[in-house]
Short mmCIF file of C-alpha atoms in Angstrom, two decimals:
data_model
loop_
_atom_site.label_atom_id
_atom_site.label_comp_id
_atom_site.label_asym_id
_atom_site.label_seq_id
_atom_site.Cartn_x
_atom_site.Cartn_y
_atom_site.Cartn_z
CA UNK A 1 98.27 48.31 86.57
CA UNK A 2 95.87 45.59 87.66
CA UNK A 3 96.83 43.10 90.37
CA UNK A 4 95.79 39.45 90.28
CA UNK A 5 96.54 37.15 93.22
CA UNK A 6 96.20 33.38 93.09
CA UNK A 7 95.44 32.63 96.74
CA UNK A 8 95.71 28.89 96.07
CA UNK A 9 99.41 29.36 95.23
CA UNK A 10 100.16 31.65 98.18
CA UNK A 11 102.49 30.14 100.81
CA UNK A 12 102.04 32.95 103.34
CA UNK A 13 105.58 34.35 103.29
CA UNK A 14 104.29 37.90 103.76
CA UNK A 15 106.88 39.42 101.43
CA UNK A 16 104.14 41.10 99.41
CA UNK A 17 102.88 42.84 102.55
CA UNK A 18 106.37 44.05 103.37
CA UNK A 19 106.93 45.34 99.81
CA UNK A 20 103.50 46.90 99.24
CA UNK A 21 101.45 47.22 102.44
CA UNK A 22 98.93 49.55 100.80
CA UNK A 23 97.95 46.80 98.37
CA UNK A 24 98.46 43.54 100.28
CA UNK A 25 97.62 42.11 103.69
CA UNK A 26 97.28 38.62 105.13
CA UNK A 27 94.23 36.85 106.48
CA UNK A 28 94.12 34.94 109.78
CA UNK A 29 95.77 31.93 108.11
CA UNK A 30 98.61 34.01 106.69
CA UNK A 31 97.35 33.84 103.10
CA UNK A 32 97.70 37.08 101.15
CA UNK A 33 94.75 39.24 100.25
CA UNK A 34 94.63 42.18 97.85
CA UNK A 35 93.43 45.40 99.46
CA UNK A 36 93.31 47.37 96.20
CA UNK A 37 93.53 45.60 92.84
CA UNK A 38 94.85 48.65 90.98
CA UNK A 39 98.13 50.53 91.29
CA UNK A 40 99.50 53.52 89.43
CA UNK A 41 102.41 55.90 89.58
CA UNK A 42 104.89 55.22 92.35
CA UNK A 43 102.63 52.46 93.65
CA UNK A 44 103.49 50.38 90.60
CA UNK A 45 107.09 50.07 91.78
CA UNK A 46 106.00 48.66 95.14
CA UNK A 47 103.54 46.23 93.56
CA UNK A 48 106.15 45.07 91.04
CA UNK A 49 108.55 44.45 93.94
CA UNK A 50 105.86 42.43 95.71
CA UNK A 51 105.33 40.28 92.62
CA UNK A 52 109.07 39.84 92.09
CA UNK A 53 109.73 38.73 95.68
CA UNK A 54 106.76 36.35 95.92
CA UNK A 55 108.32 32.88 96.34
CA UNK A 56 105.15 31.16 95.07
CA UNK A 57 104.76 33.40 92.00
CA UNK A 58 101.18 33.97 93.10
CA UNK A 59 100.99 37.61 91.95
CA UNK A 60 100.33 38.45 88.33
CA UNK A 61 100.37 42.05 87.07
CA UNK A 62 98.48 43.34 84.05
CA UNK A 63 99.20 46.65 82.39
CA UNK A 64 96.18 48.85 81.74
#
């Protein structure tokens, strides 16, 4: 699974970091950053949860 993040949409809620800390973090301004743009196996569940809980719908997932 490939992870795409639209940083312009991000509102800095941090829910993605809570759901999938191996894939997301926040910069100094609280805007999300992607640490690893690919997830597989059990990691896909965490990344899907991050996308689902994002209030700004800033995370888009692409199957590979």
